[in-house]
Amino acid sequence: MNIEQVRKTLFSYLNQNHLFLYNGSRGIHESFFGRIITIYPRTFLILTDQGVLKSFSYSDFIIHSLKVLQNALNNPEYNTLSNESKEVLKITALMHDFGKKGHVITTGHASLSKIYSEAILDNYNIPSKIKQRVLNQIANHHWFENYNKGITNAEDVAKIFPTKDDITIAKILAKGDFESVNPKFHLKRLTGTELSQAEYEKTFNDIIKNVK
């Protein structure tokens, strides 16, 4: 798949799922979300020039991000969010792995993703409040890993995500990200023993129920 095919696929996906959010004066599209997608190829160039994402293909990187987004949009909790919070979630889903190398565990990539995302978002007319919420979600998008291991607790999570909507976004994205690695990853990784999908859903909800 060449970059033009990727671009067409992405715009088709966004149109079908009504993901165009902001009207603005810059960019090919008349929406902020459209411009974020437009810069995916440029983002790859920037990150590759700095030695990041060298082994990550366009399709792998974008497919994972879109799977996270798709899972998030299908989560029943998504409909409880305000319109502004829905925008925060959508932008975060697309940008959360901008600092990750391909096909390897990249320690600290959440922090790198925040740095790269901030530099990109600074070029666009996005409200400061939304940008800061997005960056906080990106920087802390692996919070569930420590929570699931018992390293942090619900009170710690509440300090990271200060509003009810921010906590809801964090929970939606954690689940969406966890389930978008490969078809079996989340079933094996949650408890260390392979679960059925039904067992996984129940166990995940039991683990996360006190985060509110």
Tab-separated table of C-alpha atoms in Angstrom:
chain	number	residue	atom	x	y	z
A	1	MET	CA	0.000	0.000	0.000
A	2	ASN	CA	1.541	3.316	-1.060
A	3	ILE	CA	1.041	6.577	0.808
A	4	GLU	CA	-1.683	7.834	-1.546
A	5	GLN	CA	-3.689	4.655	-1.000
A	6	VAL	CA	-3.241	5.032	2.755
A	7	ARG	CA	-4.430	8.620	2.563
A	8	LYS	CA	-7.556	7.689	0.570
A	9	THR	CA	-8.362	4.848	2.957
A	10	LEU	CA	-8.049	7.131	5.965
A	11	PHE	CA	-10.241	9.873	4.549
A	12	SER	CA	-12.858	7.294	3.559
A	13	TYR	CA	-12.832	5.912	7.113
A	14	LEU	CA	-13.158	9.353	8.634
A	15	ASN	CA	-16.015	10.361	6.363
A	16	GLN	CA	-17.938	7.165	7.041
A	17	ASN	CA	-17.544	7.579	10.799
A	18	HIS	CA	-18.226	11.334	10.951
A	19	LEU	CA	-14.871	12.149	12.509
A	20	PHE	CA	-14.375	15.650	11.138
A	21	LEU	CA	-14.432	18.028	14.057
A	22	TYR	CA	-12.905	21.467	13.624
A	23	ASN	CA	-13.242	24.077	10.920
A	24	GLY	CA	-10.020	25.950	10.335
A	25	SER	CA	-8.052	28.094	7.948
A	26	ARG	CA	-5.124	25.721	7.383
A	27	GLY	CA	-4.839	22.367	5.704
A	28	ILE	CA	-6.307	20.527	2.762
A	29	HIS	CA	-9.483	19.642	4.631
A	30	GLU	CA	-11.921	21.963	6.353
A	31	SER	CA	-11.545	20.158	9.662
A	32	PHE	CA	-8.896	19.713	12.303
A	33	PHE	CA	-9.229	15.942	12.297
A	34	GLY	CA	-8.764	15.864	8.553
A	35	ARG	CA	-5.573	17.875	8.937
A	36	ILE	CA	-4.253	15.502	11.599
A	37	ILE	CA	-4.652	12.644	9.121
A	38	THR	CA	-3.107	14.697	6.351
A	39	ILE	CA	0.086	15.099	8.365
A	40	TYR	CA	0.568	11.403	9.121
A	41	PRO	CA	3.072	11.043	6.239
A	42	ARG	CA	4.931	14.169	7.431
A	43	THR	CA	4.933	12.832	10.968
A	44	PHE	CA	6.614	9.672	9.785
A	45	LEU	CA	9.254	11.745	8.046
A	46	ILE	CA	9.911	13.835	11.146
A	47	LEU	CA	10.163	10.853	13.439
A	48	THR	CA	12.291	8.825	11.046
A	49	ASP	CA	14.705	11.741	10.667
A	50	GLN	CA	15.154	11.615	14.432
A	51	GLY	CA	15.758	7.875	14.472
A	52	VAL	CA	12.291	6.855	15.626
A	53	LEU	CA	9.802	4.525	13.932
A	54	LYS	CA	12.398	3.324	11.438
A	55	SER	CA	10.910	-0.170	11.300
A	56	PHE	CA	7.288	0.882	11.557
A	57	SER	CA	5.416	0.800	8.283
A	58	TYR	CA	2.707	3.269	7.355
A	59	SER	CA	0.072	0.550	7.375
A	60	ASP	CA	1.085	-1.015	10.729
A	61	PHE	CA	1.223	2.292	12.543
A	62	ILE	CA	-1.997	3.697	11.160
A	63	ILE	CA	-3.939	0.445	11.382
A	64	HIS	CA	-3.162	0.117	15.101
A	65	SER	CA	-4.189	3.710	15.798
A	66	LEU	CA	-7.428	3.307	13.843
A	67	LYS	CA	-8.199	0.058	15.656
A	68	VAL	CA	-7.773	1.851	18.974
A	69	LEU	CA	-10.053	4.604	17.707
A	70	GLN	CA	-12.623	2.129	16.413
A	71	ASN	CA	-12.680	0.214	19.701
A	72	ALA	CA	-13.052	3.478	21.585
A	73	LEU	CA	-15.978	4.639	19.452
A	74	ASN	CA	-17.709	1.302	19.968
A	75	ASN	CA	-17.306	1.442	23.743
A	76	PRO	CA	-20.693	2.210	25.372
A	77	GLU	CA	-18.970	4.675	27.710
A	78	TYR	CA	-18.083	6.856	24.714
A	79	ASN	CA	-21.656	8.128	24.544
A	80	THR	CA	-21.451	9.419	28.115
A	81	LEU	CA	-18.748	11.940	27.169
A	82	SER	CA	-19.278	15.610	26.362
A	83	ASN	CA	-18.593	16.721	22.790
A	84	GLU	CA	-15.312	18.298	23.854
A	85	SER	CA	-14.245	15.094	25.596
A	86	LYS	CA	-15.111	13.065	22.501
A	87	GLU	CA	-12.709	15.280	20.552
A	88	VAL	CA	-9.993	14.722	23.165
A	89	LEU	CA	-10.466	10.967	22.896
A	90	LYS	CA	-10.371	10.891	19.091
A	91	ILE	CA	-7.234	13.004	18.806
A	92	THR	CA	-5.488	11.018	21.536
A	93	ALA	CA	-6.318	7.710	19.876
A	94	LEU	CA	-4.604	8.790	16.652
A	95	MET	CA	-1.529	10.345	18.244
A	96	HIS	CA	-0.831	8.175	21.293
A	97	ASP	CA	1.976	6.118	19.712
A	98	PHE	CA	3.815	8.809	17.737
A	99	GLY	CA	6.969	8.111	19.799
A	100	LYS	CA	6.899	4.323	19.467
A	101	LYS	CA	9.291	2.192	17.473
A	102	GLY	CA	7.803	-0.543	15.355
A	103	HIS	CA	7.333	-4.146	16.467
A	104	VAL	CA	9.337	-3.716	19.681
A	105	ILE	CA	8.579	-2.686	23.250
A	106	THR	CA	9.628	0.958	23.415
A	107	THR	CA	10.233	2.029	27.004
A	108	GLY	CA	9.293	5.650	27.540
A	109	HIS	CA	7.477	6.010	24.237
A	110	ALA	CA	4.487	7.684	25.925
A	111	SER	CA	6.689	10.615	26.922
A	112	LEU	CA	8.156	10.813	23.430
A	113	SER	CA	4.690	10.647	21.947
A	114	LYS	CA	3.664	13.613	24.071
A	115	ILE	CA	6.696	15.637	22.934
A	116	TYR	CA	6.105	14.934	19.232
A	117	SER	CA	2.345	15.438	19.500
A	118	GLU	CA	2.770	18.775	21.268
A	119	ALA	CA	5.116	20.009	18.547
A	120	ILE	CA	2.577	19.009	15.907
A	121	LEU	CA	-0.497	20.365	17.688
A	122	ASP	CA	1.214	23.718	18.223
A	123	ASN	CA	0.906	24.240	14.466
A	124	TYR	CA	-2.867	24.082	14.562
A	125	ASN	CA	-5.631	26.261	15.910
A	126	ILE	CA	-6.759	23.953	18.685
A	127	PRO	CA	-8.020	25.295	22.038
A	128	SER	CA	-5.361	25.151	24.750
A	129	LYS	CA	-7.621	23.259	27.153
A	130	ILE	CA	-8.235	20.481	24.646
A	131	LYS	CA	-4.570	20.295	23.727
A	132	GLN	CA	-3.471	19.955	27.354
A	133	ARG	CA	-6.036	17.241	27.998
A	134	VAL	CA	-4.866	15.355	24.901
A	135	LEU	CA	-1.221	15.612	25.926
A	136	ASN	CA	-1.986	14.370	29.431
A	137	GLN	CA	-3.828	11.365	28.017
A	138	ILE	CA	-0.960	10.602	25.635
A	139	ALA	CA	1.723	10.923	28.328
A	140	ASN	CA	-0.177	8.570	30.627
A	141	HIS	CA	-1.821	6.170	28.204
A	142	HIS	CA	-0.116	3.139	29.781
A	143	TRP	CA	-1.524	3.831	33.247
A	144	PHE	CA	-3.498	0.568	33.203
A	145	GLU	CA	-0.332	-1.529	33.124
A	146	ASN	CA	0.815	-0.262	36.530
A	147	TYR	CA	-2.725	-0.328	37.887
A	148	ASN	CA	-3.230	-3.945	36.827
A	149	LYS	CA	0.052	-4.926	38.510
A	150	GLY	CA	-0.987	-3.256	41.761
A	151	ILE	CA	1.768	-0.639	41.508
A	152	THR	CA	-0.817	2.144	41.500
A	153	ASN	CA	-4.362	2.314	42.837
A	154	ALA	CA	-7.604	4.104	41.967
A	155	GLU	CA	-6.609	7.195	43.938
A	156	ASP	CA	-3.357	7.446	41.981
A	157	VAL	CA	-5.267	7.227	38.700
A	158	ALA	CA	-7.672	9.963	39.834
A	159	LYS	CA	-4.709	12.275	40.447
A	160	ILE	CA	-3.496	11.744	36.882
A	161	PHE	CA	-6.913	12.294	35.298
A	162	PRO	CA	-8.617	15.079	37.281
A	163	THR	CA	-12.174	15.026	35.891
A	164	LYS	CA	-14.790	12.325	35.482
A	165	ASP	CA	-14.619	12.612	31.690
A	166	ASP	CA	-10.819	12.387	31.733
A	167	ILE	CA	-11.021	9.169	33.737
A	168	THR	CA	-13.638	7.798	31.350
A	169	ILE	CA	-11.452	8.651	28.350
A	170	ALA	CA	-8.459	6.983	30.010
A	171	LYS	CA	-10.445	3.815	30.681
A	172	ILE	CA	-11.875	3.686	27.149
A	173	LEU	CA	-8.478	4.202	25.535
A	174	ALA	CA	-6.711	1.745	27.846
A	175	LYS	CA	-9.168	-0.978	26.870
A	176	GLY	CA	-9.081	-0.023	23.199
A	177	ASP	CA	-5.284	0.018	23.103
A	178	PHE	CA	-5.010	-3.258	25.013
A	179	GLU	CA	-7.321	-4.974	22.531
A	180	SER	CA	-5.653	-3.585	19.396
A	181	VAL	CA	-2.206	-5.199	19.574
A	182	ASN	CA	-3.249	-8.505	18.017
A	183	PRO	CA	-6.304	-10.782	18.295
A	184	LYS	CA	-4.957	-12.793	21.253
A	185	PHE	CA	-2.779	-10.310	23.138
A	186	HIS	CA	-5.414	-8.974	25.521
A	187	LEU	CA	-6.798	-12.450	26.257
A	188	LYS	CA	-3.388	-13.691	27.408
A	189	ARG	CA	-1.901	-10.548	28.927
A	190	LEU	CA	-4.632	-9.439	31.345
A	191	THR	CA	-4.103	-12.192	33.921
A	192	GLY	CA	-1.238	-14.230	32.447
A	193	THR	CA	-3.670	-17.049	31.638
A	194	GLU	CA	-5.491	-17.146	28.321
A	195	LEU	CA	-9.133	-16.149	28.766
A	196	SER	CA	-12.150	-16.401	26.551
A	197	GLN	CA	-13.518	-13.086	25.301
A	198	ALA	CA	-16.396	-13.294	27.788
A	199	GLU	CA	-14.006	-14.062	30.661
A	200	TYR	CA	-11.781	-11.203	29.564
A	201	GLU	CA	-14.651	-8.698	29.499
A	202	LYS	CA	-15.804	-9.679	32.982
A	203	THR	CA	-12.277	-9.696	34.423
A	204	PHE	CA	-11.355	-6.361	32.860
A	205	ASN	CA	-14.509	-4.730	34.209
A	206	ASP	CA	-13.898	-6.194	37.669
A	207	ILE	CA	-10.330	-4.876	37.701
A	208	ILE	CA	-11.275	-1.401	36.568
A	209	LYS	CA	-14.558	-0.881	38.418
A	210	ASN	CA	-12.999	1.119	41.262
A	211	VAL	CA	-11.411	3.643	38.884
A	212	LYS	CA	-13.922	6.490	38.875
